[in-house]
PDB file of C-alpha atoms in Angstrom:
ATOM      1  CA  UNK A   1     -37.110-108.482 -19.883  1.00  0.00           C
ATOM      2  CA  UNK A   2     -34.828-111.470 -20.721  1.00  0.00           C
ATOM      3  CA  UNK A   3     -37.923-113.700 -20.856  1.00  0.00           C
ATOM      4  CA  UNK A   4     -39.608-111.349 -23.345  1.00  0.00           C
ATOM      5  CA  UNK A   5     -36.484-111.315 -25.531  1.00  0.00           C
ATOM      6  CA  UNK A   6     -36.251-115.135 -25.337  1.00  0.00           C
ATOM      7  CA  UNK A   7     -39.926-115.506 -26.336  1.00  0.00           C
ATOM      8  CA  UNK A   8     -39.412-113.169 -29.284  1.00  0.00           C
ATOM      9  CA  UNK A   9     -36.315-115.081 -30.420  1.00  0.00           C
ATOM     10  CA  UNK A  10     -38.042-118.447 -29.998  1.00  0.00           C
ATOM     11  CA  UNK A  11     -40.954-117.257 -32.175  1.00  0.00           C
ATOM     12  CA  UNK A  12     -38.544-116.130 -34.894  1.00  0.00           C
ATOM     13  CA  UNK A  13     -36.611-119.395 -34.610  1.00  0.00           C
ATOM     14  CA  UNK A  14     -39.710-121.331 -35.623  1.00  0.00           C
ATOM     15  CA  UNK A  15     -39.152-120.084 -39.172  1.00  0.00           C
ATOM     16  CA  UNK A  16     -37.152-122.586 -41.147  1.00  0.00           C
ATOM     17  CA  UNK A  17     -35.262-122.741 -44.353  1.00  0.00           C
ATOM     18  CA  UNK A  18     -37.052-124.988 -46.827  1.00  0.00           C
ATOM     19  CA  UNK A  19     -34.226-127.523 -46.739  1.00  0.00           C
ATOM     20  CA  UNK A  20     -32.103-126.914 -43.623  1.00  0.00           C
ATOM     21  CA  UNK A  21     -33.235-127.559 -40.064  1.00  0.00           C
ATOM     22  CA  UNK A  22     -31.098-126.315 -37.178  1.00  0.00           C
ATOM     23  CA  UNK A  23     -31.473-126.614 -33.419  1.00  0.00           C
ATOM     24  CA  UNK A  24     -29.447-124.552 -30.960  1.00  0.00           C
ATOM     25  CA  UNK A  25     -28.493-126.635 -27.919  1.00  0.00           C
ATOM     26  CA  UNK A  26     -26.577-126.061 -24.692  1.00  0.00           C
ATOM     27  CA  UNK A  27     -23.913-128.363 -23.234  1.00  0.00           C
ATOM     28  CA  UNK A  28     -26.639-130.521 -21.658  1.00  0.00           C
ATOM     29  CA  UNK A  29     -28.271-131.148 -25.045  1.00  0.00           C
ATOM     30  CA  UNK A  30     -31.257-128.949 -24.192  1.00  0.00           C
ATOM     31  CA  UNK A  31     -32.708-126.632 -26.838  1.00  0.00           C
ATOM     32  CA  UNK A  32     -32.180-122.994 -25.831  1.00  0.00           C
ATOM     33  CA  UNK A  33     -31.689-119.491 -27.189  1.00  0.00           C
ATOM     34  CA  UNK A  34     -30.032-117.973 -24.115  1.00  0.00           C
ATOM     35  CA  UNK A  35     -26.365-118.201 -23.123  1.00  0.00           C
ATOM     36  CA  UNK A  36     -23.737-116.368 -21.092  1.00  0.00           C
ATOM     37  CA  UNK A  37     -20.233-115.516 -22.248  1.00  0.00           C
ATOM     38  CA  UNK A  38     -17.984-118.604 -22.637  1.00  0.00           C
ATOM     39  CA  UNK A  39     -20.879-121.097 -22.640  1.00  0.00           C
ATOM     40  CA  UNK A  40     -20.685-123.947 -25.153  1.00  0.00           C
ATOM     41  CA  UNK A  41     -23.027-123.751 -28.148  1.00  0.00           C
ATOM     42  CA  UNK A  42     -24.077-126.775 -30.169  1.00  0.00           C
ATOM     43  CA  UNK A  43     -25.938-126.461 -33.475  1.00  0.00           C
ATOM     44  CA  UNK A  44     -27.518-129.667 -34.736  1.00  0.00           C
ATOM     45  CA  UNK A  45     -27.953-129.296 -38.489  1.00  0.00           C
ATOM     46  CA  UNK A  46     -30.148-131.628 -40.538  1.00  0.00           C
ATOM     47  CA  UNK A  47     -31.101-131.656 -44.202  1.00  0.00           C
ATOM     48  CA  UNK A  48     -33.252-133.941 -46.360  1.00  0.00           C
ATOM     49  CA  UNK A  49     -31.729-137.155 -47.652  1.00  0.00           C
ATOM     50  CA  UNK A  50     -32.536-136.100 -51.209  1.00  0.00           C
ATOM     51  CA  UNK A  51     -29.905-133.325 -51.008  1.00  0.00           C
ATOM     52  CA  UNK A  52     -27.026-135.337 -52.455  1.00  0.00           C
ATOM     53  CA  UNK A  53     -23.323-134.475 -52.584  1.00  0.00           C
ATOM     54  CA  UNK A  54     -23.278-132.439 -49.368  1.00  0.00           C
ATOM     55  CA  UNK A  55     -19.571-132.669 -48.533  1.00  0.00           C
ATOM     56  CA  UNK A  56     -19.106-129.500 -46.485  1.00  0.00           C
ATOM     57  CA  UNK A  57     -21.071-127.426 -44.006  1.00  0.00           C
ATOM     58  CA  UNK A  58     -20.456-123.887 -42.830  1.00  0.00           C
ATOM     59  CA  UNK A  59     -21.766-121.976 -39.823  1.00  0.00           C
ATOM     60  CA  UNK A  60     -21.308-118.252 -39.248  1.00  0.00           C
ATOM     61  CA  UNK A  61     -22.238-116.248 -36.174  1.00  0.00           C
ATOM     62  CA  UNK A  62     -23.420-112.737 -36.988  1.00  0.00           C
ATOM     63  CA  UNK A  63     -24.084-110.002 -34.401  1.00  0.00           C
ATOM     64  CA  UNK A  64     -27.406-108.196 -34.805  1.00  0.00           C
ATOM     65  CA  UNK A  65     -25.447-105.085 -35.848  1.00  0.00           C
ATOM     66  CA  UNK A  66     -24.242-106.976 -38.942  1.00  0.00           C
ATOM     67  CA  UNK A  67     -20.642-107.948 -38.090  1.00  0.00           C
ATOM     68  CA  UNK A  68     -19.710-111.528 -38.825  1.00  0.00           C
ATOM     69  CA  UNK A  69     -18.076-112.613 -35.587  1.00  0.00           C
ATOM     70  CA  UNK A  70     -17.015-116.064 -36.737  1.00  0.00           C
ATOM     71  CA  UNK A  71     -17.292-118.234 -39.816  1.00  0.00           C
ATOM     72  CA  UNK A  72     -16.291-121.885 -39.626  1.00  0.00           C
ATOM     73  CA  UNK A  73     -16.631-124.728 -42.105  1.00  0.00           C
ATOM     74  CA  UNK A  74     -15.561-128.291 -42.742  1.00  0.00           C
ATOM     75  CA  UNK A  75     -13.499-127.607 -45.894  1.00  0.00           C
ATOM     76  CA  UNK A  76     -10.186-128.072 -44.079  1.00  0.00           C
ATOM     77  CA  UNK A  77     -11.229-131.505 -42.796  1.00  0.00           C
ATOM     78  CA  UNK A  78     -11.983-132.859 -46.299  1.00  0.00           C
ATOM     79  CA  UNK A  79     -14.976-134.963 -45.279  1.00  0.00           C
ATOM     80  CA  UNK A  80     -16.511-137.456 -47.662  1.00  0.00           C
ATOM     81  CA  UNK A  81     -20.197-137.088 -48.371  1.00  0.00           C
ATOM     82  CA  UNK A  82     -21.873-136.374 -45.053  1.00  0.00           C
ATOM     83  CA  UNK A  83     -25.160-138.290 -44.650  1.00  0.00           C
ATOM     84  CA  UNK A  84     -27.795-135.745 -43.703  1.00  0.00           C
ATOM     85  CA  UNK A  85     -26.810-134.445 -40.263  1.00  0.00           C
ATOM     86  CA  UNK A  86     -23.897-132.836 -38.461  1.00  0.00           C
ATOM     87  CA  UNK A  87     -23.400-130.978 -35.168  1.00  0.00           C
ATOM     88  CA  UNK A  88     -21.281-127.839 -34.803  1.00  0.00           C
ATOM     89  CA  UNK A  89     -19.731-127.128 -31.379  1.00  0.00           C
ATOM     90  CA  UNK A  90     -18.026-123.946 -30.223  1.00  0.00           C
ATOM     91  CA  UNK A  91     -17.360-121.817 -27.159  1.00  0.00           C
ATOM     92  CA  UNK A  92     -19.030-118.396 -27.094  1.00  0.00           C
ATOM     93  CA  UNK A  93     -16.462-115.776 -25.983  1.00  0.00           C
ATOM     94  CA  UNK A  94     -18.956-113.137 -27.083  1.00  0.00           C
ATOM     95  CA  UNK A  95     -20.178-109.862 -25.632  1.00  0.00           C
ATOM     96  CA  UNK A  96     -23.799-109.607 -24.531  1.00  0.00           C
ATOM     97  CA  UNK A  97     -26.232-109.099 -27.405  1.00  0.00           C
ATOM     98  CA  UNK A  98     -28.324-110.792 -30.061  1.00  0.00           C
ATOM     99  CA  UNK A  99     -26.768-113.071 -32.679  1.00  0.00           C
ATOM    100  CA  UNK A 100     -27.968-114.916 -35.790  1.00  0.00           C
ATOM    101  CA  UNK A 101     -26.587-118.053 -37.412  1.00  0.00           C
ATOM    102  CA  UNK A 102     -25.931-118.381 -41.143  1.00  0.00           C
ATOM    103  CA  UNK A 103     -25.736-121.978 -42.311  1.00  0.00           C
ATOM    104  CA  UNK A 104     -24.550-123.300 -45.654  1.00  0.00           C
ATOM    105  CA  UNK A 105     -24.402-126.714 -47.281  1.00  0.00           C
ATOM    106  CA  UNK A 106     -21.708-127.115 -49.928  1.00  0.00           C
ATOM    107  CA  UNK A 107     -20.247-129.623 -52.325  1.00  0.00           C
ATOM    108  CA  UNK A 108     -16.487-129.958 -52.855  1.00  0.00           C
ATOM    109  CA  UNK A 109     -15.821-126.192 -53.019  1.00  0.00           C
ATOM    110  CA  UNK A 110     -17.264-123.001 -51.547  1.00  0.00           C
ATOM    111  CA  UNK A 111     -18.608-122.151 -54.996  1.00  0.00           C
ATOM    112  CA  UNK A 112     -20.679-125.338 -55.011  1.00  0.00           C
ATOM    113  CA  UNK A 113     -23.527-124.006 -52.844  1.00  0.00           C
ATOM    114  CA  UNK A 114     -26.213-126.634 -52.378  1.00  0.00           C
ATOM    115  CA  UNK A 115     -28.343-124.733 -49.847  1.00  0.00           C
ATOM    116  CA  UNK A 116     -27.828-121.537 -47.842  1.00  0.00           C
ATOM    117  CA  UNK A 117     -29.755-120.033 -44.903  1.00  0.00           C
ATOM    118  CA  UNK A 118     -28.649-116.440 -44.349  1.00  0.00           C
ATOM    119  CA  UNK A 119     -31.119-115.574 -41.563  1.00  0.00           C
ATOM    120  CA  UNK A 120     -31.031-118.722 -39.478  1.00  0.00           C
ATOM    121  CA  UNK A 121     -31.807-119.288 -35.813  1.00  0.00           C
ATOM    122  CA  UNK A 122     -31.088-116.529 -33.305  1.00  0.00           C
ATOM    123  CA  UNK A 123     -29.707-116.559 -29.772  1.00  0.00           C
ATOM    124  CA  UNK A 124     -28.699-114.067 -27.102  1.00  0.00           C
ATOM    125  CA  UNK A 125     -25.730-113.684 -24.794  1.00  0.00           C
ATOM    126  CA  UNK A 126     -27.040-112.360 -21.484  1.00  0.00           C
ATOM    127  CA  UNK A 127     -25.099-109.616 -19.687  1.00  0.00           C
ATOM    128  CA  UNK A 128     -23.213-110.541 -16.529  1.00  0.00           C
ATOM    129  CA  UNK A 129     -22.954-108.073 -13.617  1.00  0.00           C
ATOM    130  CA  UNK A 130     -19.157-108.311 -13.270  1.00  0.00           C
ATOM    131  CA  UNK A 131     -18.406-108.052 -17.015  1.00  0.00           C
ATOM    132  CA  UNK A 132     -16.298-104.911 -17.417  1.00  0.00           C
ATOM    133  CA  UNK A 133     -14.727-105.740 -20.790  1.00  0.00           C
ATOM    134  CA  UNK A 134     -15.441-103.862 -24.019  1.00  0.00           C
ATOM    135  CA  UNK A 135     -15.773-105.018 -27.630  1.00  0.00           C
ATOM    136  CA  UNK A 136     -17.361-107.930 -29.510  1.00  0.00           C
ATOM    137  CA  UNK A 137     -15.510-110.729 -27.729  1.00  0.00           C
ATOM    138  CA  UNK A 138     -14.337-111.683 -24.286  1.00  0.00           C
ATOM    139  CA  UNK A 139     -10.853-113.110 -24.731  1.00  0.00           C
ATOM    140  CA  UNK A 140      -9.424-115.362 -22.049  1.00  0.00           C
ATOM    141  CA  UNK A 141      -6.562-113.342 -20.600  1.00  0.00           C
ATOM    142  CA  UNK A 142      -4.652-112.476 -17.458  1.00  0.00           C
ATOM    143  CA  UNK A 143      -2.645-109.525 -16.184  1.00  0.00           C
ATOM    144  CA  UNK A 144       0.911-110.190 -14.997  1.00  0.00           C
ATOM    145  CA  UNK A 145       2.318-107.485 -12.800  1.00  0.00           C
ATOM    146  CA  UNK A 146       6.032-106.916 -13.121  1.00  0.00           C
ATOM    147  CA  UNK A 147       8.255-106.059 -10.191  1.00  0.00           C
ATOM    148  CA  UNK A 148       9.875-103.182 -12.086  1.00  0.00           C
ATOM    149  CA  UNK A 149       8.850 -99.712 -10.977  1.00  0.00           C
ATOM    150  CA  UNK A 150       9.504 -96.703 -13.150  1.00  0.00           C
ATOM    151  CA  UNK A 151       9.767 -93.604 -10.945  1.00  0.00           C
TER     152      UNK A 151
END
């Protein structure tokens, strides 16, 4: 079943935005669409050299149910004009399911949209047998038992 889902996602990922190209990679640099919770995700983003004044890039992860799980961008780093390629890296503390990337290229401000891909590449987080958590994310946590007993 996972293989069928992966094939379906890979077929949809062959669609491209006219101006933005994105590859989803794992921590070994291999193109993939399948991860487990807490894996590292790399998105290599390229755009044509004739798209000038690209100073900021944004990547959002959206669950197939429509919730934006995360939206990150380079605005806080104040980069100068970026050539025509950048790689986004993040950990995936996400629940099992299907996710889509939204990718934007911007000028100096968020209002200066140069190119935007709202239905970008897709990937899945595979379920793990011992995963008993609930919700959209899997936060790193621990339980600390106190020695106090309330009788």
